[in-house]
Amino acid sequence: MFNAVNGLGGGGQFDPVVANNSNVALYSIFSVVGFFAGTIVNRLGIKWSLSFGGFGYFIYIASYLSYNHNTNAGFVIFAGALLGVCAGLLCVAQGAIMMSFPPEGSKGKYISWFWTIFNLGGVIGSLVPLGQNINSSAGSVNDGTYIGFMILTFIGAALAWCLVDARPIQRADGSHVIIMNYPTWQSEIIGLWEVLISDSYIVLLFPLFFASNWFYTYQFNNVNLARFNIRMRALNNTLYWISQIFGAYIFGGYVFQKDYTRAETTDTNYVKMDWTTGGYVGPMFLYMFYGFFDAQIRRCGTLLAKPRDAYVVTAAWQTSVYWYIGTLSNNSRKLANFAGFYKGIQSAGAAIIYRIDALGAPYMNEFASCWTLLAGSLLIAAPVIVLRIKDTVPLEEDLKFSEETIEDVKGLRMDTELVRE
């Protein structure tokens, strides 16, 4: 739902400044909380972290509903800051589930399922403003759109209580998730620094993390918001998230973009496109392929048979990042910290680019910065991808960062290996 709101550009408002400032607050807080969220999630557990996280999204969307009536920018910015705390816990808990619950050989499949479901939420969420604004050519969405989002996010937060924490999870082969028995705040804070010391190579992935949300601001605000009215933005948004799903499996695409500037699109005489406007098809497909490309780069790393083969696919990004992190360990405690590093540093990048956009940077400058970060971070991450990622992690290695023994977590496959020995 958050993706659907932001995909409209400017949080569904006519002027993106308030939404940009809210997102700066959101990602600034997220960058700090997210970095340490692995410690908090390990202590609180999955259900508490996900439910509290979902509550923040409800308040965030409610602030835009309030803004429609009283233009209270302070509440929108506060809601963004609160969501920074909540989203930090939710995203790290989700990352820990996705990377530590599945068997080692199925992580790519689980990441693929997550990305499909994740973007399905964006599709459903985008259909709400499309239906609500189908006959509107206004610059912002109506109250019904935000109310629909609020209902969906509240249901999502409540459904988190239907999940179970990591301790009782048993995989099909009989093995269990590797966890820390009876964690305390002290043990998890110390554990965070132990991870940074023992796995210091992770810092080479930090630029990769930093770049992973940078390009959204350009796509949402500088393309969708700048060029289209509200119903066309809603249609584009729906097609964008659908393209993310299909783009996970299909590669290719070509679009043409006509030059335009920030000065032109912010001029009061500038007429934004609608589907009744001539020449809207090309820019609409451009926005679709942004979603298509984003899904390509997130998914293609999970299709590869061997970890090192993923390096040749230079387009592989967020799903590949999750996959890279997941191959470094099977220990849920360590992976929660890795996910925290990822989401925290990712959010720092997002906070910076939203602020740059709020200050009115030229579109071409933001476009160029996207490509510079993407290309440069791949070079820095190459040593980890080539040298550190293996086909499997020994169980003894995974157990070093927990208090469990082989007897506590072994499954049928481990029993078979012992018999052969």
CSV table of C-alpha atoms in Angstrom, one decimal:
chain,number,residue,atom,x,y,z
A,1,MET,CA,0.0,0.0,0.0
A,2,PHE,CA,2.9,2.3,0.8
A,3,ASN,CA,4.3,1.6,-2.7
A,4,ALA,CA,0.9,2.4,-4.3
A,5,VAL,CA,0.6,5.8,-2.5
A,6,ASN,CA,4.2,6.9,-3.3
A,7,GLY,CA,4.0,5.5,-6.8
A,8,LEU,CA,1.3,8.1,-7.5
A,9,GLY,CA,4.0,10.7,-7.0
A,10,GLY,CA,3.9,13.2,-4.2
A,11,GLY,CA,1.8,10.8,-2.0
A,12,GLY,CA,-1.1,11.3,-4.3
A,13,GLN,CA,-1.0,15.1,-3.8
A,14,PHE,CA,-0.7,17.8,-6.5
A,15,ASP,CA,2.4,19.3,-4.9
A,16,PRO,CA,5.2,16.8,-4.0
A,17,VAL,CA,7.0,19.1,-1.5
A,18,VAL,CA,5.1,17.9,1.6
A,19,ALA,CA,5.4,14.3,0.6
A,20,ASN,CA,9.1,14.8,-0.1
A,21,ASN,CA,9.7,16.3,3.3
A,22,SER,CA,7.7,13.5,4.9
A,23,ASN,CA,9.8,10.9,3.1
A,24,VAL,CA,13.0,12.7,4.1
A,25,ALA,CA,11.9,12.4,7.8
A,26,LEU,CA,10.8,8.8,7.2
A,27,TYR,CA,14.0,7.6,5.6
A,28,SER,CA,16.2,9.6,7.9
A,29,ILE,CA,14.7,7.8,10.9
A,30,PHE,CA,14.5,4.5,9.0
A,31,SER,CA,18.2,4.7,8.3
A,32,VAL,CA,19.1,4.8,12.0
A,33,VAL,CA,16.4,2.5,13.3
A,34,GLY,CA,16.8,0.0,10.4
A,35,PHE,CA,20.6,-0.3,11.0
A,36,PHE,CA,19.9,-1.4,14.6
A,37,ALA,CA,16.5,-3.1,13.9
A,38,GLY,CA,18.0,-6.6,13.7
A,39,THR,CA,18.8,-6.3,17.4
A,40,ILE,CA,15.3,-5.2,18.2
A,41,VAL,CA,13.6,-7.8,16.1
A,42,ASN,CA,15.7,-10.6,17.6
A,43,ARG,CA,14.6,-9.4,21.0
A,44,LEU,CA,10.9,-8.7,20.4
A,45,GLY,CA,10.2,-11.5,17.9
A,46,ILE,CA,8.5,-11.6,14.5
A,47,LYS,CA,4.9,-11.0,15.4
A,48,TRP,CA,5.4,-7.9,17.6
A,49,SER,CA,7.8,-6.4,15.0
A,50,LEU,CA,5.5,-6.9,12.0
A,51,SER,CA,2.3,-5.8,13.8
A,52,PHE,CA,3.9,-2.6,15.2
A,53,GLY,CA,5.4,-1.9,11.8
A,54,GLY,CA,2.0,-2.2,10.0
A,55,PHE,CA,0.5,0.3,12.5
A,56,GLY,CA,2.9,2.9,11.2
A,57,TYR,CA,1.7,2.6,7.6
A,58,PHE,CA,-1.9,3.1,8.8
A,59,ILE,CA,-0.9,6.4,10.5
A,60,TYR,CA,1.2,7.5,7.5
A,61,ILE,CA,-1.7,7.2,5.1
A,62,ALA,CA,-4.1,8.8,7.6
A,63,SER,CA,-1.9,11.9,7.6
A,64,TYR,CA,-2.5,12.4,3.9
A,65,LEU,CA,-6.3,12.1,4.4
A,66,SER,CA,-5.9,14.7,7.1
A,67,TYR,CA,-3.9,16.9,4.7
A,68,ASN,CA,-6.7,16.8,2.2
A,69,HIS,CA,-8.8,18.8,4.7
A,70,ASN,CA,-6.5,20.9,6.8
A,71,THR,CA,-3.2,21.0,4.9
A,72,ASN,CA,-1.4,20.2,8.1
A,73,ALA,CA,2.1,19.5,6.8
A,74,GLY,CA,3.5,18.9,10.3
A,75,PHE,CA,1.3,15.9,10.8
A,76,VAL,CA,2.4,14.4,7.5
A,77,ILE,CA,6.0,14.9,8.4
A,78,PHE,CA,5.5,13.4,11.9
A,79,ALA,CA,3.7,10.4,10.4
A,80,GLY,CA,6.7,9.9,8.1
A,81,ALA,CA,9.1,10.0,11.1
A,82,LEU,CA,6.9,7.5,13.0
A,83,LEU,CA,6.8,5.2,9.9
A,84,GLY,CA,10.6,5.4,9.8
A,85,VAL,CA,10.6,3.6,13.2
A,86,CYS,CA,7.8,1.2,12.3
A,87,ALA,CA,9.1,0.3,8.8
A,88,GLY,CA,12.5,-0.4,10.2
A,89,LEU,CA,11.2,-3.2,12.4
A,90,LEU,CA,8.7,-4.5,9.7
A,91,CYS,CA,11.2,-4.7,6.9
A,92,VAL,CA,13.9,-6.3,9.0
A,93,ALA,CA,11.5,-8.9,10.4
A,94,GLN,CA,10.3,-9.6,6.8
A,95,GLY,CA,13.9,-10.0,5.6
A,96,ALA,CA,14.8,-12.3,8.4
A,97,ILE,CA,11.8,-14.5,7.6
A,98,MET,CA,12.6,-14.6,3.9
A,99,MET,CA,16.2,-15.4,4.3
A,100,SER,CA,16.4,-17.7,7.3
A,101,PHE,CA,13.1,-19.7,7.3
A,102,PRO,CA,13.5,-21.5,4.0
A,103,PRO,CA,16.0,-24.4,3.4
A,104,GLU,CA,19.3,-23.2,2.0
A,105,GLY,CA,18.5,-24.4,-1.6
A,106,SER,CA,15.1,-22.7,-1.7
A,107,LYS,CA,16.0,-19.1,-0.7
A,108,GLY,CA,15.8,-17.9,-4.3
A,109,LYS,CA,12.3,-19.3,-4.6
A,110,TYR,CA,11.2,-17.7,-1.4
A,111,ILE,CA,12.6,-14.3,-2.4
A,112,SER,CA,10.7,-14.7,-5.7
A,113,TRP,CA,7.4,-15.4,-3.9
A,114,PHE,CA,8.0,-12.5,-1.6
A,115,TRP,CA,8.6,-10.1,-4.5
A,116,THR,CA,5.5,-11.3,-6.3
A,117,ILE,CA,3.3,-10.9,-3.3
A,118,PHE,CA,4.9,-7.6,-2.3
A,119,ASN,CA,4.2,-6.1,-5.8
A,120,LEU,CA,0.7,-7.6,-5.8
A,121,GLY,CA,0.0,-5.3,-2.9
A,122,GLY,CA,1.1,-2.4,-5.0
A,123,VAL,CA,-1.1,-3.6,-7.9
A,124,ILE,CA,-4.2,-3.9,-5.6
A,125,GLY,CA,-3.4,-0.6,-3.9
A,126,SER,CA,-3.0,1.1,-7.3
A,127,LEU,CA,-6.4,-0.2,-8.4
A,128,VAL,CA,-8.0,1.7,-5.5
A,129,PRO,CA,-7.1,5.2,-6.7
A,130,LEU,CA,-7.7,4.2,-10.3
A,131,GLY,CA,-11.3,3.2,-9.5
A,132,GLN,CA,-11.8,6.2,-7.2
A,133,ASN,CA,-10.4,8.7,-9.7
A,134,ILE,CA,-11.4,7.2,-13.1
A,135,ASN,CA,-13.6,10.2,-13.9
A,136,SER,CA,-11.3,12.8,-12.4
A,137,SER,CA,-8.7,14.9,-14.0
A,138,ALA,CA,-7.6,16.6,-10.8
A,139,GLY,CA,-4.1,16.8,-9.4
A,140,SER,CA,-4.6,14.9,-6.2
A,141,VAL,CA,-6.6,11.8,-5.1
A,142,ASN,CA,-9.9,11.9,-3.1
A,143,ASP,CA,-10.7,10.8,0.4
A,144,GLY,CA,-12.0,7.5,-0.6
A,145,THR,CA,-8.6,6.5,-1.9
A,146,TYR,CA,-6.8,7.1,1.4
A,147,ILE,CA,-9.6,5.5,3.4
A,148,GLY,CA,-9.3,2.3,1.2
A,149,PHE,CA,-5.5,2.3,1.9
A,150,MET,CA,-6.1,2.7,5.6
A,151,ILE,CA,-8.5,-0.2,5.8
A,152,LEU,CA,-6.0,-2.5,3.9
A,153,THR,CA,-3.0,-1.5,6.1
A,154,PHE,CA,-5.0,-2.0,9.3
A,155,ILE,CA,-5.9,-5.5,8.2
A,156,GLY,CA,-2.3,-6.2,7.3
A,157,ALA,CA,-1.1,-5.1,10.7
A,158,ALA,CA,-3.7,-7.3,12.4
A,159,LEU,CA,-2.9,-10.4,10.3
A,160,ALA,CA,0.7,-10.3,11.6
A,161,TRP,CA,-0.7,-11.9,14.7
A,162,CYS,CA,-1.5,-15.0,12.7
A,163,LEU,CA,2.2,-15.7,12.2
A,164,VAL,CA,4.5,-17.8,14.4
A,165,ASP,CA,8.0,-16.8,15.6
A,166,ALA,CA,11.1,-18.6,14.5
A,167,ARG,CA,11.4,-21.0,17.5
A,168,PRO,CA,8.6,-23.5,16.6
A,169,ILE,CA,9.4,-23.5,12.8
A,170,GLN,CA,10.3,-26.9,11.4
A,171,ARG,CA,11.2,-27.4,7.8
A,172,ALA,CA,10.1,-30.3,5.5
A,173,ASP,CA,13.4,-32.1,6.1
A,174,GLY,CA,12.9,-31.9,9.9
A,175,SER,CA,15.5,-29.1,10.4
A,176,HIS,CA,14.9,-26.0,12.5
A,177,VAL,CA,15.7,-22.3,12.2
A,178,ILE,CA,18.9,-21.4,13.9
A,179,ILE,CA,18.1,-18.8,16.6
A,180,MET,CA,19.5,-17.3,19.8
A,181,ASN,CA,18.0,-19.0,22.8
A,182,TYR,CA,16.5,-16.5,25.3
A,183,PRO,CA,18.0,-13.3,23.8
A,184,THR,CA,18.4,-10.3,26.0
A,185,TRP,CA,18.9,-6.6,25.0
A,186,GLN,CA,22.5,-6.9,26.1
A,187,SER,CA,23.2,-10.0,24.1
A,188,GLU,CA,21.6,-8.6,21.0
A,189,ILE,CA,23.4,-5.2,21.2
A,190,ILE,CA,26.7,-7.0,21.7
A,191,GLY,CA,25.8,-9.4,18.8
A,192,LEU,CA,25.3,-6.5,16.4
A,193,TRP,CA,29.0,-5.4,17.0
A,194,GLU,CA,30.1,-9.0,16.8
A,195,VAL,CA,28.6,-9.3,13.3
A,196,LEU,CA,30.4,-6.1,12.2
A,197,ILE,CA,33.7,-7.4,13.5
A,198,SER,CA,33.5,-11.1,12.4
A,199,ASP,CA,31.9,-10.3,9.0
A,200,SER,CA,33.5,-7.0,8.3
A,201,TYR,CA,33.4,-7.7,4.5
A,202,ILE,CA,29.7,-6.7,4.7
A,203,VAL,CA,30.8,-3.0,4.5
A,204,LEU,CA,31.7,-3.6,0.8
A,205,LEU,CA,28.0,-4.2,0.2
A,206,PHE,CA,27.0,-0.9,1.8
A,207,PRO,CA,27.2,1.1,-1.4
A,208,LEU,CA,25.0,-1.5,-3.1
A,209,PHE,CA,22.5,-1.1,-0.2
A,210,PHE,CA,22.7,2.7,-0.5
A,211,ALA,CA,21.8,2.7,-4.2
A,212,SER,CA,18.9,0.3,-4.0
A,213,ASN,CA,16.1,2.8,-3.4
A,214,TRP,CA,17.7,5.9,-4.9
A,215,PHE,CA,16.0,5.6,-8.3
A,216,TYR,CA,12.4,5.5,-7.0
A,217,THR,CA,12.3,9.3,-6.5
A,218,TYR,CA,13.2,10.0,-10.1
A,219,GLN,CA,10.6,7.4,-11.4
A,220,PHE,CA,7.8,8.5,-9.1
A,221,ASN,CA,8.2,12.2,-8.9
A,222,ASN,CA,10.2,13.2,-12.0
A,223,VAL,CA,8.3,11.0,-14.4
A,224,ASN,CA,4.9,9.9,-13.1
A,225,LEU,CA,4.0,13.1,-11.1
A,226,ALA,CA,5.6,15.5,-13.5
A,227,ARG,CA,4.0,14.3,-16.7
A,228,PHE,CA,0.5,13.0,-15.8
A,229,ASN,CA,-2.7,14.0,-14.1
A,230,ILE,CA,-4.1,11.9,-11.3
A,231,ARG,CA,-6.1,9.2,-13.1
A,232,MET,CA,-3.3,8.7,-15.6
A,233,ARG,CA,-0.8,8.4,-12.7
A,234,ALA,CA,-3.1,5.8,-11.1
A,235,LEU,CA,-3.2,3.8,-14.3
A,236,ASN,CA,0.6,4.1,-14.7
A,237,ASN,CA,1.1,3.0,-11.1
A,238,THR,CA,-1.1,-0.1,-11.7
A,239,LEU,CA,0.9,-1.0,-14.8
A,240,TYR,CA,4.2,-0.3,-13.0
A,241,TRP,CA,3.6,-2.8,-10.3
A,242,ILE,CA,2.1,-5.4,-12.7
A,243,SER,CA,5.3,-5.0,-14.8
A,244,GLN,CA,7.4,-5.6,-11.7
A,245,ILE,CA,5.7,-9.0,-11.4
A,246,PHE,CA,6.0,-10.0,-15.1
A,247,GLY,CA,9.5,-8.4,-15.2
A,248,ALA,CA,10.7,-11.0,-12.7
A,249,TYR,CA,10.4,-13.6,-15.5
A,250,ILE,CA,10.7,-11.8,-18.8
A,251,PHE,CA,13.7,-9.7,-19.9
A,252,GLY,CA,13.8,-7.0,-22.6
A,253,GLY,CA,12.0,-3.9,-23.6
A,254,TYR,CA,12.5,-0.6,-25.4
A,255,VAL,CA,11.0,2.8,-24.8
A,256,PHE,CA,11.6,6.3,-26.0
A,257,GLN,CA,11.6,9.3,-23.7
A,258,LYS,CA,11.1,12.9,-24.9
A,259,ASP,CA,13.2,15.5,-23.1
A,260,TYR,CA,11.4,17.7,-20.6
A,261,THR,CA,12.6,19.9,-17.6
A,262,ARG,CA,11.5,20.6,-14.1
A,263,ALA,CA,10.9,24.2,-15.1
A,264,GLU,CA,8.5,23.2,-17.8
A,265,THR,CA,6.5,20.7,-15.7
A,266,THR,CA,6.1,23.1,-12.7
A,267,ASP,CA,4.9,26.0,-14.9
A,268,THR,CA,1.3,26.9,-14.2
A,269,ASN,CA,0.5,26.7,-17.9
A,270,TYR,CA,1.9,23.2,-18.3
A,271,VAL,CA,-0.9,20.8,-19.3
A,272,LYS,CA,-0.3,17.3,-17.8
A,273,MET,CA,-1.1,14.2,-19.9
A,274,ASP,CA,-4.3,12.2,-19.7
A,275,TRP,CA,-5.3,9.1,-21.7
A,276,THR,CA,-7.3,11.4,-23.9
A,277,THR,CA,-4.0,13.3,-24.7
A,278,GLY,CA,-2.2,12.6,-28.0
A,279,GLY,CA,1.2,11.0,-27.5
A,280,TYR,CA,0.6,9.6,-24.0
A,281,VAL,CA,1.3,6.0,-24.9
A,282,GLY,CA,5.1,6.3,-25.1
A,283,PRO,CA,5.6,8.0,-21.7
A,284,MET,CA,3.1,5.6,-20.2
A,285,PHE,CA,5.1,2.6,-21.4
A,286,LEU,CA,8.3,4.2,-20.2
A,287,TYR,CA,6.9,4.2,-16.7
A,288,MET,CA,5.7,0.6,-17.1
A,289,PHE,CA,9.2,-0.5,-18.1
A,290,TYR,CA,10.7,1.3,-15.0
A,291,GLY,CA,8.7,-1.2,-13.0
A,292,PHE,CA,9.6,-4.0,-15.4
A,293,PHE,CA,13.3,-3.2,-15.2
A,294,ASP,CA,13.2,-2.9,-11.4
A,295,ALA,CA,11.7,-6.4,-11.1
A,296,GLN,CA,14.3,-7.7,-13.5
A,297,ILE,CA,17.2,-6.5,-11.5
A,298,ARG,CA,15.7,-7.7,-8.3
A,299,ARG,CA,14.7,-11.2,-9.5
A,300,CYS,CA,17.3,-12.4,-12.0
A,301,GLY,CA,19.9,-13.1,-9.3
A,302,THR,CA,17.6,-15.7,-7.8
A,303,LEU,CA,17.3,-17.6,-11.1
A,304,LEU,CA,21.0,-18.5,-11.2
A,305,ALA,CA,22.2,-22.0,-10.4
A,306,LYS,CA,25.4,-20.9,-8.6
A,307,PRO,CA,26.2,-17.8,-6.6
A,308,ARG,CA,29.2,-16.6,-8.6
A,309,ASP,CA,27.2,-16.8,-11.8
A,310,ALA,CA,25.0,-14.0,-10.5
A,311,TYR,CA,27.9,-11.5,-10.9
A,312,VAL,CA,27.6,-11.7,-14.7
A,313,VAL,CA,24.1,-10.4,-14.6
A,314,THR,CA,24.9,-6.7,-14.0
A,315,ALA,CA,21.1,-5.8,-13.9
A,316,ALA,CA,20.5,-7.9,-10.8
A,317,TRP,CA,19.7,-5.6,-7.9
A,318,GLN,CA,17.4,-5.8,-4.8
A,319,THR,CA,16.3,-9.4,-5.1
A,320,SER,CA,20.0,-10.2,-5.8
A,321,VAL,CA,21.0,-8.2,-2.8
A,322,TYR,CA,18.6,-10.2,-0.6
A,323,TRP,CA,19.9,-13.4,-2.3
A,324,TYR,CA,23.6,-12.4,-1.7
A,325,ILE,CA,22.9,-11.7,1.9
A,326,GLY,CA,21.0,-14.9,2.3
A,327,THR,CA,23.8,-17.0,0.9
A,328,LEU,CA,26.2,-15.6,3.5
A,329,SER,CA,24.5,-17.3,6.4
A,330,ASN,CA,21.5,-19.5,7.5
A,331,ASN,CA,21.5,-18.1,11.0
A,332,SER,CA,18.4,-16.0,11.6
A,333,ARG,CA,20.1,-13.9,14.3
A,334,LYS,CA,22.9,-12.9,11.9
A,335,LEU,CA,20.6,-12.5,8.9
A,336,ALA,CA,18.3,-10.1,10.9
A,337,ASN,CA,21.4,-7.9,11.5
A,338,PHE,CA,22.4,-8.1,7.8
A,339,ALA,CA,18.8,-7.1,6.9
A,340,GLY,CA,19.1,-4.2,9.3
A,341,PHE,CA,22.3,-3.0,7.7
A,342,TYR,CA,20.6,-3.3,4.3
A,343,LYS,CA,17.4,-1.4,5.1
A,344,GLY,CA,19.2,1.2,7.2
A,345,ILE,CA,21.7,2.2,4.6
A,346,GLN,CA,19.1,1.9,1.8
A,347,SER,CA,17.0,4.4,3.7
A,348,ALA,CA,19.8,6.8,4.2
A,349,GLY,CA,20.1,6.9,0.4
A,350,ALA,CA,16.4,7.4,0.0
A,351,ALA,CA,16.4,10.3,2.5
A,352,ILE,CA,19.1,12.1,0.6
A,353,ILE,CA,17.6,11.8,-2.8
A,354,TYR,CA,14.1,12.8,-1.6
A,355,ARG,CA,15.7,15.9,-0.1
A,356,ILE,CA,17.6,16.6,-3.3
A,357,ASP,CA,14.3,16.4,-5.2
A,358,ALA,CA,12.5,18.6,-2.7
A,359,LEU,CA,15.2,21.3,-3.4
A,360,GLY,CA,14.3,21.2,-7.1
A,361,ALA,CA,17.4,19.5,-8.6
A,362,PRO,CA,17.3,19.2,-12.4
A,363,TYR,CA,15.7,16.0,-13.6
A,364,MET,CA,18.8,15.0,-15.7
A,365,ASN,CA,21.1,15.4,-12.6
A,366,GLU,CA,18.9,12.9,-10.7
A,367,PHE,CA,18.8,10.6,-13.6
A,368,ALA,CA,22.6,10.7,-14.0
A,369,SER,CA,23.1,10.1,-10.2
A,370,CYS,CA,21.0,6.9,-10.4
A,371,TRP,CA,23.3,5.3,-13.0
A,372,THR,CA,26.5,6.5,-11.3
A,373,LEU,CA,25.5,4.9,-8.0
A,374,LEU,CA,24.3,1.7,-9.6
A,375,ALA,CA,27.5,1.2,-11.6
A,376,GLY,CA,29.9,2.2,-8.9
A,377,SER,CA,28.4,0.2,-6.2
A,378,LEU,CA,28.6,-3.0,-8.3
A,379,LEU,CA,32.4,-2.5,-8.6
A,380,ILE,CA,32.8,-2.1,-4.9
A,381,ALA,CA,30.7,-5.2,-4.1
A,382,ALA,CA,32.4,-7.4,-6.6
A,383,PRO,CA,35.0,-8.9,-4.2
A,384,VAL,CA,32.3,-10.1,-1.8
A,385,ILE,CA,30.2,-11.5,-4.6
A,386,VAL,CA,33.2,-13.3,-6.2
A,387,LEU,CA,35.1,-14.4,-3.1
A,388,ARG,CA,32.8,-14.7,-0.1
A,389,ILE,CA,29.6,-16.2,-1.5
A,390,LYS,CA,29.6,-20.0,-1.6
A,391,ASP,CA,27.1,-22.7,-2.7
A,392,THR,CA,26.5,-23.7,0.9
A,393,VAL,CA,27.4,-22.6,4.4
A,394,PRO,CA,28.6,-25.3,6.8
A,395,LEU,CA,26.3,-25.9,9.7
A,396,GLU,CA,29.1,-25.5,12.2
A,397,GLU,CA,29.8,-22.0,10.8
A,398,ASP,CA,26.1,-21.0,11.2
A,399,LEU,CA,26.0,-22.2,14.8
A,400,LYS,CA,28.9,-20.0,15.9
A,401,PHE,CA,26.5,-17.0,16.3
A,402,SER,CA,24.0,-18.9,18.4
A,403,GLU,CA,23.7,-21.0,21.5
A,404,GLU,CA,22.3,-24.0,19.7
A,405,THR,CA,23.9,-27.3,18.8
A,406,ILE,CA,23.8,-29.6,15.8
A,407,GLU,CA,21.3,-31.8,17.7
A,408,ASP,CA,18.9,-28.8,18.1
A,409,VAL,CA,18.6,-27.9,14.4
A,410,LYS,CA,19.6,-30.9,12.3
A,411,GLY,CA,17.1,-32.4,9.9
A,412,LEU,CA,16.8,-35.5,7.7
A,413,ARG,CA,19.5,-34.3,5.3
A,414,MET,CA,22.0,-33.9,8.2
A,415,ASP,CA,21.1,-37.4,9.5
A,416,THR,CA,21.8,-38.9,6.0
A,417,GLU,CA,25.2,-37.2,5.9
A,418,LEU,CA,26.1,-38.6,9.3
A,419,VAL,CA,25.2,-42.1,8.2
A,420,ARG,CA,27.3,-41.8,5.1
A,421,GLU,CA,30.2,-40.7,7.1
